[in-house]
Backbone as JSON, one array per atom type, in Angstrom:
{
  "sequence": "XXXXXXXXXXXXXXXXXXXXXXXXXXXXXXXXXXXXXXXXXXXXXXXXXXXXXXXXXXXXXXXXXXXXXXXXXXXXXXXXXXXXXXXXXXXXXXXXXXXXXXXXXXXXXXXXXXXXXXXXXXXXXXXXXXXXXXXXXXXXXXXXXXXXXXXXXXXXXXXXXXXXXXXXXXXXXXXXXXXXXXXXXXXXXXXXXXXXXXXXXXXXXXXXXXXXX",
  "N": [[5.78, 5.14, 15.07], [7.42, 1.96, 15.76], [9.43, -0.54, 14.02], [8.69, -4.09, 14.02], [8.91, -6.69, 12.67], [10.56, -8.87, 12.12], [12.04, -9.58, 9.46], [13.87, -8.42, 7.32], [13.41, -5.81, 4.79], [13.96, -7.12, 1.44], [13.62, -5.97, -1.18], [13.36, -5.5, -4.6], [16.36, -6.79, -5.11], [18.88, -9.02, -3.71], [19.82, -8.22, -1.52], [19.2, -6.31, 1.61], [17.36, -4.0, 1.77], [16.88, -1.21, 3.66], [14.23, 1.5, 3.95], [14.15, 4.42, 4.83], [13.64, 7.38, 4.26], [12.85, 10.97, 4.79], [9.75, 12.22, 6.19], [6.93, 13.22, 4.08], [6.35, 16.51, 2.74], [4.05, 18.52, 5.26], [2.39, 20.52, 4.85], [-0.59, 22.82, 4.14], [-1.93, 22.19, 1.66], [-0.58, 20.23, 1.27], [-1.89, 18.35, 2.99], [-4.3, 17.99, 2.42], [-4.95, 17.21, -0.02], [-3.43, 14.75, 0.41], [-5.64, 13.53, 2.59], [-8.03, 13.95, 0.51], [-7.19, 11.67, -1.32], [-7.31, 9.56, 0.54], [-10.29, 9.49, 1.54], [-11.72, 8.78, -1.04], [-10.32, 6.38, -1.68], [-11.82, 4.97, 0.68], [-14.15, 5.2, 0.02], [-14.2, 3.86, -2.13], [-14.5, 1.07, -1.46], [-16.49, -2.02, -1.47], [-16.73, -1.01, -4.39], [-17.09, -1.52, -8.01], [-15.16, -2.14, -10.76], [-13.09, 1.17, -11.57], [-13.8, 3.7, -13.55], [-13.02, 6.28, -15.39], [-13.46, 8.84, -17.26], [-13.94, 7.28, -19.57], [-11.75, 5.89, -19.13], [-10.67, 2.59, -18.28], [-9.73, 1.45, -15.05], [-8.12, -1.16, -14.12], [-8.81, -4.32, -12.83], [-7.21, -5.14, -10.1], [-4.9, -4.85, -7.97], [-2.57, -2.94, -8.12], [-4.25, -1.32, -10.41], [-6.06, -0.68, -9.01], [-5.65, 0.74, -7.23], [-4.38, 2.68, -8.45], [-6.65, 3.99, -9.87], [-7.62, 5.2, -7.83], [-5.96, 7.01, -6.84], [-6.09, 8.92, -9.29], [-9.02, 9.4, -9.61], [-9.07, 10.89, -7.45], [-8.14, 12.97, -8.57], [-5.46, 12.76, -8.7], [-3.38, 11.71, -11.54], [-1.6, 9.31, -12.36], [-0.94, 8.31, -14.98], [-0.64, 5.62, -17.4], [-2.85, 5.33, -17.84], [-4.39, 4.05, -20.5], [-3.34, 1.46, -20.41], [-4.9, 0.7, -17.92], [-3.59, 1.59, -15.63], [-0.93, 1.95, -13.49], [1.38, -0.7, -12.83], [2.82, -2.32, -9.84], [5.14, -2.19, -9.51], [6.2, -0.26, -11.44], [4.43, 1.87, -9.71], [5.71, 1.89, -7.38], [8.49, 2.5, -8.15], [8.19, 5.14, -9.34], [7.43, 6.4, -6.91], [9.96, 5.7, -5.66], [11.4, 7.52, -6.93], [10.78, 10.13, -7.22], [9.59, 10.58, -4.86], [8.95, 9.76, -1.14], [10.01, 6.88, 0.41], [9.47, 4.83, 3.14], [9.68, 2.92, 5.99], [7.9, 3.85, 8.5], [5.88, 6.09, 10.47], [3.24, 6.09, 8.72], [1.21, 8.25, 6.3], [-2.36, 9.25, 5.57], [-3.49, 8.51, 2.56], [-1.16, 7.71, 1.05], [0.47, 4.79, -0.66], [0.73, 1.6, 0.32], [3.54, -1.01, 0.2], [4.34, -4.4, -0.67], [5.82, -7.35, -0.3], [5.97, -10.57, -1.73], [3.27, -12.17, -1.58], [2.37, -13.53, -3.77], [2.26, -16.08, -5.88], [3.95, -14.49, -8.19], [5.65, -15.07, -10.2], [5.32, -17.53, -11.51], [6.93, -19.56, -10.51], [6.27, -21.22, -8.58], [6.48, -20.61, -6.2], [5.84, -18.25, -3.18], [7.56, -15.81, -3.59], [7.96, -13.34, -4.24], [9.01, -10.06, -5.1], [7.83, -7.09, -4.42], [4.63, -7.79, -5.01], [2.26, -6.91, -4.31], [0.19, -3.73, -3.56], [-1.44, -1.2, -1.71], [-3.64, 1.21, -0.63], [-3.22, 3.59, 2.07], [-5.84, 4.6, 4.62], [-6.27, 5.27, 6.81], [-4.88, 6.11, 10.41], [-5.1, 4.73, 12.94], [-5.58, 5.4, 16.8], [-3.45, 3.79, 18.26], [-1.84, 3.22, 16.7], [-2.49, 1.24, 15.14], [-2.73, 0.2, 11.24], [-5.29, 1.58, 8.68], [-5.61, 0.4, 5.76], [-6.83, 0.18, 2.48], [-7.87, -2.09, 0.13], [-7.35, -4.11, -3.28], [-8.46, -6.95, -2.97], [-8.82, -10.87, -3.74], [-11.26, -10.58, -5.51], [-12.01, -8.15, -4.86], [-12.58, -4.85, -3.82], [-11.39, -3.92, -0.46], [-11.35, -2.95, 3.22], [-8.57, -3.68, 5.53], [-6.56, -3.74, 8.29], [-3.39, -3.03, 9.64], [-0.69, -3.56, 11.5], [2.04, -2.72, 12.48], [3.6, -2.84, 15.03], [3.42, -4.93, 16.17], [3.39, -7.49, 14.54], [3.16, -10.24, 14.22], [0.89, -10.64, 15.63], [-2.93, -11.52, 15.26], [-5.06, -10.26, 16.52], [-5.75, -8.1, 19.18], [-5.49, -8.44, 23.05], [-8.01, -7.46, 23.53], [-9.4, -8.29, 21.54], [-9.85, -7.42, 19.0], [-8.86, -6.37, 16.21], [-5.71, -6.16, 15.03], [-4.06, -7.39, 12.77], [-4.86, -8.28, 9.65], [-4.77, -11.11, 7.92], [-2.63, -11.35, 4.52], [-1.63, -13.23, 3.0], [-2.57, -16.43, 2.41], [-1.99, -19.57, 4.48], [-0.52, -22.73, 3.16], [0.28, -26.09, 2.21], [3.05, -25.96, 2.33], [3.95, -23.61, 3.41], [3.18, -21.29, 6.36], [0.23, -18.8, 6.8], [0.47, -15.47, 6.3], [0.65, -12.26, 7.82], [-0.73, -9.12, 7.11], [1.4, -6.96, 8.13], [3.77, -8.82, 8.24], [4.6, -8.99, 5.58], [4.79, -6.71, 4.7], [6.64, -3.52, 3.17], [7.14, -1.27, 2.67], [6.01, 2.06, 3.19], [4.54, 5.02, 0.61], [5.1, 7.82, -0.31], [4.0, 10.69, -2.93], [4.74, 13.65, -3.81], [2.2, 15.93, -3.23], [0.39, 17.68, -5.1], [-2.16, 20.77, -6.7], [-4.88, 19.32, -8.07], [-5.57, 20.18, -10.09], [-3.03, 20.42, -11.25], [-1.84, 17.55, -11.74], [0.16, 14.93, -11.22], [2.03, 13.72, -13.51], [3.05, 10.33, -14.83], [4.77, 7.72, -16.86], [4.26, 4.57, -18.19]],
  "CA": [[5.95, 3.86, 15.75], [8.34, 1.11, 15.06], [8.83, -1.94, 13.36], [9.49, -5.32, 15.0], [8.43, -7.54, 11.73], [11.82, -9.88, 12.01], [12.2, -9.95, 7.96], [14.42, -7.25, 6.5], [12.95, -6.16, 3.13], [15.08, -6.86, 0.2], [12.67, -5.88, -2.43], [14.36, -5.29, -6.05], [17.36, -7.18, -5.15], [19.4, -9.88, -3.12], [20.73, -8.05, -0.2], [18.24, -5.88, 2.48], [17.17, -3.05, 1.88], [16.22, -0.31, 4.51], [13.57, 2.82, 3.54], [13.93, 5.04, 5.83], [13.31, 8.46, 3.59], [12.17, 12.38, 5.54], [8.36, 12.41, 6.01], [6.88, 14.86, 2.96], [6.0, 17.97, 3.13], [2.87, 18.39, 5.97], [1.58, 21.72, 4.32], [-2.05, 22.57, 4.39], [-2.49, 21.7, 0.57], [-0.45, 18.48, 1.0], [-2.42, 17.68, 3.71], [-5.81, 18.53, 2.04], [-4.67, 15.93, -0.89], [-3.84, 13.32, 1.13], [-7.12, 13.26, 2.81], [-8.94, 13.42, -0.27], [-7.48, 10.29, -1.64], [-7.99, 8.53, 1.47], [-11.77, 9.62, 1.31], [-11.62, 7.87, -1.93], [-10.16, 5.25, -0.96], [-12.73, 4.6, 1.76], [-15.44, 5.24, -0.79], [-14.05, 2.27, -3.14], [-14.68, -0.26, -0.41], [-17.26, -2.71, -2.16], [-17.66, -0.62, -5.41], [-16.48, -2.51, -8.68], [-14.2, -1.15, -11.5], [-12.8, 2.41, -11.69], [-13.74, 4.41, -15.11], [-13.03, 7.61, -15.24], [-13.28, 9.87, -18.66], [-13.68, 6.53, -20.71], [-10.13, 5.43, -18.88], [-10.99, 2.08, -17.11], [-8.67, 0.76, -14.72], [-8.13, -2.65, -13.86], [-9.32, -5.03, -11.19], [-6.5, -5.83, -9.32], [-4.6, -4.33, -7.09], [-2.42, -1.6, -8.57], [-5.33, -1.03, -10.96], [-7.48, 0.35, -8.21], [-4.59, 1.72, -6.7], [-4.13, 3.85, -9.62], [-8.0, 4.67, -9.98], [-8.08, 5.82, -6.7], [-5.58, 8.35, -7.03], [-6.46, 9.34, -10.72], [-10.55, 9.66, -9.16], [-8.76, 11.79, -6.33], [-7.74, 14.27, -9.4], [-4.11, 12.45, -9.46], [-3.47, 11.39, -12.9], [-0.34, 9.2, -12.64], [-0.13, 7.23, -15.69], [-0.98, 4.28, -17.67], [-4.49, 5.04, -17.91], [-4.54, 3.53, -21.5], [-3.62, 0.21, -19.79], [-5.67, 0.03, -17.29], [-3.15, 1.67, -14.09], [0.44, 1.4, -13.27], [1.91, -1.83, -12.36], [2.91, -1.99, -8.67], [6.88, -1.92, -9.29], [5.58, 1.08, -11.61], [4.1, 2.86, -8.81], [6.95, 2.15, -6.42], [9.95, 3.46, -8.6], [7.71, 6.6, -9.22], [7.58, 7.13, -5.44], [11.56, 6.22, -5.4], [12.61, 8.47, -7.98], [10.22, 11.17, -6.52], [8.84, 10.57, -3.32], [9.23, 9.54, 0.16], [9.93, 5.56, 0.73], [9.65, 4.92, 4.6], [8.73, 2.01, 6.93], [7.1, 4.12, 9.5], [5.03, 7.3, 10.22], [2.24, 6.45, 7.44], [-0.11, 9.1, 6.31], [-3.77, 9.16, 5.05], [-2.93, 8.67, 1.14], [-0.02, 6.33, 0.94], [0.34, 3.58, -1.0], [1.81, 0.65, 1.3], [3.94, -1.65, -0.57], [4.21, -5.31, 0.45], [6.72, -8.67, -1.15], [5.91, -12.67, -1.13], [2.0, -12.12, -1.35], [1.35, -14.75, -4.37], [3.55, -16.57, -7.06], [3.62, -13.58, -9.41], [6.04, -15.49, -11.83], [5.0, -18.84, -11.66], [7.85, -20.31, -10.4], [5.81, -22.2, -7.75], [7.6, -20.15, -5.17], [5.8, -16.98, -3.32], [8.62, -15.15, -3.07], [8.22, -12.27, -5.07], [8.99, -8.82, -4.21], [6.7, -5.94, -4.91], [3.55, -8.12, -5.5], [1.36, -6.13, -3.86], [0.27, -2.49, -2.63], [-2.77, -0.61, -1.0], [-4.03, 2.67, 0.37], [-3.57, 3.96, 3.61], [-6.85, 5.39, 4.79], [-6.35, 6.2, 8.5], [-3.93, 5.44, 11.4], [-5.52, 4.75, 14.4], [-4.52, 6.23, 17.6], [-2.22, 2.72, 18.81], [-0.87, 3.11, 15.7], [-3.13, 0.36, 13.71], [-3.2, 1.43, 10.06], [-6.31, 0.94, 7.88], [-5.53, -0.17, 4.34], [-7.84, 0.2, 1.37], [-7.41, -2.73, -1.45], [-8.22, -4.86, -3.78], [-7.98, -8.66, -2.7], [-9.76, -11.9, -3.31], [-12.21, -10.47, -6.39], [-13.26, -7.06, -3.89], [-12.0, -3.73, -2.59], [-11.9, -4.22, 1.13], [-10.44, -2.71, 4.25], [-7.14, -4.21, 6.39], [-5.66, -4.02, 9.1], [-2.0, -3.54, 9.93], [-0.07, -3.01, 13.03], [4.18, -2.54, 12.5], [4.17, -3.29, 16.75], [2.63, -6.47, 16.5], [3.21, -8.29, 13.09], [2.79, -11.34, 13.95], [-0.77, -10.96, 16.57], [-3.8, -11.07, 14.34], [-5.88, -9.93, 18.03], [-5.31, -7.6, 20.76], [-6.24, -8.99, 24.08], [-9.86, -7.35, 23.94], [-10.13, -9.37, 20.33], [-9.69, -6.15, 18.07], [-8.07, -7.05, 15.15], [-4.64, -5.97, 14.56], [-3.56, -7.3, 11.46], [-5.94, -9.28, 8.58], [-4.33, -11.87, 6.58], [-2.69, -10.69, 3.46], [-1.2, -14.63, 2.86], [-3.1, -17.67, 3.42], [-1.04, -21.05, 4.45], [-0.95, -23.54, 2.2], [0.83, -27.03, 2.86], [4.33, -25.44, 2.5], [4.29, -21.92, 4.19], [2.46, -20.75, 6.75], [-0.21, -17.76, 6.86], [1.19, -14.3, 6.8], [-0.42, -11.09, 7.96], [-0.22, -7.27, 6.33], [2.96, -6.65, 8.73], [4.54, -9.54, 8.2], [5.0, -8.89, 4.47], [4.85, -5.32, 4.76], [7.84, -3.18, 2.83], [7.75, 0.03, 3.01], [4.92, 3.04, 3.29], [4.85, 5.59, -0.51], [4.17, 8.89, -1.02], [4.34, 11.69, -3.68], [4.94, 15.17, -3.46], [0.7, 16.15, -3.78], [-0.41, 19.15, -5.82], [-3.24, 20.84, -6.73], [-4.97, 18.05, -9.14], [-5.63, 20.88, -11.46], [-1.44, 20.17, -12.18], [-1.55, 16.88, -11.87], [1.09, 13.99, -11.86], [2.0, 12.19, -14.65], [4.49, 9.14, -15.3], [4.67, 6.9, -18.33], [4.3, 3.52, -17.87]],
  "C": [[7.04, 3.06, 15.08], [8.21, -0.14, 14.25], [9.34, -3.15, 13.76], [8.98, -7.26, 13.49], [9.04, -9.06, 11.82], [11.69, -10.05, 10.74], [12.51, -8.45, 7.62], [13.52, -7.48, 5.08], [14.06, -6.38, 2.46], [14.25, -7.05, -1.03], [13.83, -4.94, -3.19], [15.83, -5.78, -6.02], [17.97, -8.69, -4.0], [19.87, -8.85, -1.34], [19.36, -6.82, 0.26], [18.22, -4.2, 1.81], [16.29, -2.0, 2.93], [15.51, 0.91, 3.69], [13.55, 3.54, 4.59], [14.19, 6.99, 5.11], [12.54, 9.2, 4.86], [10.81, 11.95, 4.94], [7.96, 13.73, 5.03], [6.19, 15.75, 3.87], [4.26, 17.89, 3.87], [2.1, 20.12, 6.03], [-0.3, 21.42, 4.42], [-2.67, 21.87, 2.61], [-2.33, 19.8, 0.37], [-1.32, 17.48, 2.1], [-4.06, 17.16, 3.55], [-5.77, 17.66, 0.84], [-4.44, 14.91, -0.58], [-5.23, 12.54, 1.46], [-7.89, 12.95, 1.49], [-9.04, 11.99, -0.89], [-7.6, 9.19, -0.55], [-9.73, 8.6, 1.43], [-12.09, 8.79, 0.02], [-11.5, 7.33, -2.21], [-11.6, 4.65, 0.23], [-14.26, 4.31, 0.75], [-15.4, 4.22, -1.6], [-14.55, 1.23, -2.5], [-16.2, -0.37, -1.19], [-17.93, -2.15, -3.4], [-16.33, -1.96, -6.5], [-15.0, -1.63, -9.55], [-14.49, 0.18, -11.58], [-12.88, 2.58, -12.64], [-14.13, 5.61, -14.58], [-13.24, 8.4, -16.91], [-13.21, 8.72, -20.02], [-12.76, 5.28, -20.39], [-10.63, 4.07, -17.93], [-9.42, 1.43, -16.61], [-9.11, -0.75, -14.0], [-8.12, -3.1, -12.64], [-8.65, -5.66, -10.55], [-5.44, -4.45, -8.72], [-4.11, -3.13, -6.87], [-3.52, -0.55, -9.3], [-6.3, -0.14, -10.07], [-7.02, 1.37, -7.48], [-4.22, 3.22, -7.57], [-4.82, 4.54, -9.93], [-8.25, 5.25, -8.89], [-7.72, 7.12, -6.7], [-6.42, 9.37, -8.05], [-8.39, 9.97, -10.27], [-10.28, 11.05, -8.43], [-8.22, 13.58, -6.84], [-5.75, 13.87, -9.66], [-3.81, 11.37, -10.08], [-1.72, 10.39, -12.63], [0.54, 8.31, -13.77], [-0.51, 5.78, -15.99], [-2.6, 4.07, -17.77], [-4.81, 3.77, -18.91], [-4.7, 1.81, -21.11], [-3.89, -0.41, -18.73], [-4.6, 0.76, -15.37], [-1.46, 1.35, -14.49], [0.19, 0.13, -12.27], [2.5, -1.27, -10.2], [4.28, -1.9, -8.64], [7.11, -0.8, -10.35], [5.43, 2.22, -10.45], [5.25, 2.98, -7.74], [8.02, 2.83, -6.98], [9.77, 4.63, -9.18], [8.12, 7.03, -8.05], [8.99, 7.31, -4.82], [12.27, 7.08, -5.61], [12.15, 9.7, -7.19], [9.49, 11.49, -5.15], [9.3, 10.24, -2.19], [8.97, 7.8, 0.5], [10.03, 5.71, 2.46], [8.99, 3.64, 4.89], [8.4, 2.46, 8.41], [6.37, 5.57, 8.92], [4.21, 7.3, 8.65], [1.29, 7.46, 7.65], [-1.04, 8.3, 5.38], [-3.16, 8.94, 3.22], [-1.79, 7.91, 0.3], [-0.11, 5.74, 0.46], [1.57, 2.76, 0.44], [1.76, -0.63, 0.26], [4.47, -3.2, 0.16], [4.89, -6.91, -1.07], [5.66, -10.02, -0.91], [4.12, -12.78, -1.29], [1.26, -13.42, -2.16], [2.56, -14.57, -5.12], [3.5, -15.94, -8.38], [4.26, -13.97, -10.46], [6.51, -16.7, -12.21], [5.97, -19.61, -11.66], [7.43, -21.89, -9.45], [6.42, -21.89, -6.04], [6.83, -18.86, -4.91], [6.54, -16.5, -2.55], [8.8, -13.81, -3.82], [7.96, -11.05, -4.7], [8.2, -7.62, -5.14], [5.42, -6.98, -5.78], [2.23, -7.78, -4.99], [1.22, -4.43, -3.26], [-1.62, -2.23, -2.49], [-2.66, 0.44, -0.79], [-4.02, 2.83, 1.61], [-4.79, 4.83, 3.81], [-6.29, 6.03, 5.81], [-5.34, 5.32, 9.07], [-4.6, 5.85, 12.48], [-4.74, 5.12, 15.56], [-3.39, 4.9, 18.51], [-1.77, 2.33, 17.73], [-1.5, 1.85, 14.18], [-3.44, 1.09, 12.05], [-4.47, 0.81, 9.28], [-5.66, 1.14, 6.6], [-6.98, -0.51, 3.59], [-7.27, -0.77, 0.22], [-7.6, -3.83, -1.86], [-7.72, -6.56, -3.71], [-8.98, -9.55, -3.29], [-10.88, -11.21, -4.28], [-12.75, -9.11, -5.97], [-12.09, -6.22, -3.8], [-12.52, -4.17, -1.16], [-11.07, -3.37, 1.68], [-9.47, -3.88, 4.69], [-6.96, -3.33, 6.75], [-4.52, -4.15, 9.68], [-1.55, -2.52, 11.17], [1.45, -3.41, 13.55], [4.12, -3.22, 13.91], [3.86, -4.35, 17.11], [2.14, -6.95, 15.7], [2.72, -9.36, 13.27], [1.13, -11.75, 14.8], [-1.9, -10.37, 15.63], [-4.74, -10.41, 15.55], [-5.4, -9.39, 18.43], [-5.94, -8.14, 21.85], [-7.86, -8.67, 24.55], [-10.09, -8.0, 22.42], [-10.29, -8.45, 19.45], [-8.4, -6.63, 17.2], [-6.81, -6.14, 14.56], [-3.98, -5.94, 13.09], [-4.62, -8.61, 10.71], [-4.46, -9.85, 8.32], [-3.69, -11.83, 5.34], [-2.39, -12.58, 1.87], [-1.43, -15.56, 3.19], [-2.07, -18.89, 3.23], [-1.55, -21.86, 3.38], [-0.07, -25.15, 2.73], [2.75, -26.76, 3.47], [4.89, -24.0, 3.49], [3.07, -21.54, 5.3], [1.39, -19.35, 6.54], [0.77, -16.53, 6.95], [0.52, -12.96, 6.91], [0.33, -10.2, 7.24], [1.63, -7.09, 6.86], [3.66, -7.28, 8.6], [5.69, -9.63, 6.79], [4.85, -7.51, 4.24], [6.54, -4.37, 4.04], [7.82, -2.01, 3.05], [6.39, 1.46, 2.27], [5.82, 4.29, 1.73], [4.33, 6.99, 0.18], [4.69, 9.86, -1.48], [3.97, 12.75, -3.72], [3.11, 15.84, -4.12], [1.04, 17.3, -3.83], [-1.5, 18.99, -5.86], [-3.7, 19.7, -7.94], [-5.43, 18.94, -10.21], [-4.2, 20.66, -12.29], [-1.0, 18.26, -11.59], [-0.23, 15.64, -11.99], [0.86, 12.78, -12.16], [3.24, 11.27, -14.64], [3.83, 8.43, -16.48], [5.22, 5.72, -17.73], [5.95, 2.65, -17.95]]
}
């Protein structure tokens, strides 16, 4: 599907950047890893912190993002402190993976700017301050998102063809919230701040990937 957002990304810099990276490899193993960490993903919804082998990861957003995989058998790093950072996990998936703003799969991280004033300028304008899991893509293209907001793992909601309609005309919810208004900015949904769909070349999780924080 496409994307009709009206807001070029320009995450990590001043001027726009497009992702438009080849869909990975749709083998039966990579396809059989995906799924799992979406299943794992799905299974986080209302549990608390991720500890795995001792390793806990942390309660926010990458943090669970990182435990999800790492649960799923992929190890990618930063256990010690708790998860990779979310501009961590993205310039993993640059250096090695598939950046795209369409065709998400099951397993994905989806990466998303402007979400909260990550460096207290008083300004949310900050790029890469958030990511999530793709669980599923519904068949009109809605994607479900797995992640951790607001003190919780939860599901969302997003729908590239219709960023700005939180409803479809039967009242089926399109896109959640990812940005609430405040006196200065309006609300902004998943799509609206949406950058660009991850993913890395899955193996078996007996070989694992690693990065260093």
């Amino acid at each position: 599907f496409g994307l009709e957002s009206g807001r070029p990304p320009r995450t990590l810099g001043e001027n726009p950047v497009v992702f438009d990276d080849p869909s990975p490899s749709d083998d039966d193993d990579a396809r059989a890893a995906r799924d799992r960490i979406a299943k794992v993903a799905g299974e986080q919804v209302g549990k608390g912190q991720i500890v795995i082998a001792g390793s806990r990861y942390r309660m926010d957003c990458s943090g669970v993002a990182s435990g999800i995989y790492a649960k799923a058998g992929f190890v990618l790093g930063g256990e010690q402190s708790g998860g990779l950072d979310v501009k961590s996990l993205f310039q993993l998936v640059r250096k090695s993976g598939s950046l795209r703003r369409r065709n998400p799969l099951p397993g994905d991280f989806a990466f998303f700017d402007d979400t909260y004033d990550a460096n207290g300028d008083g300004m949310r304008d900050d790029p890469l301050s958030h990511v999530a899991i793709v669980e599923r893509v519904d068949d009109d293209g809605t994607v479900m998102l797995v992640h951790r907001v607001g003190g919780a793992v939860v599901r969302a909601r997003m729908n590239l063809e219709e960023p700005h309609r939180r409803h479809d005309d039967k009242g089926h919810v399109l896109n959640h919230y990812l940005r609430m208004g405040d006196g200065s900015s309006p609300a902004k949904t998943t799509a609206e701040l949406f950058v660009a769909f991850g993913s890395l070349p899955l193996k078996s999780p007996a070989s694992p990937l690693v990065a260093s924080r």
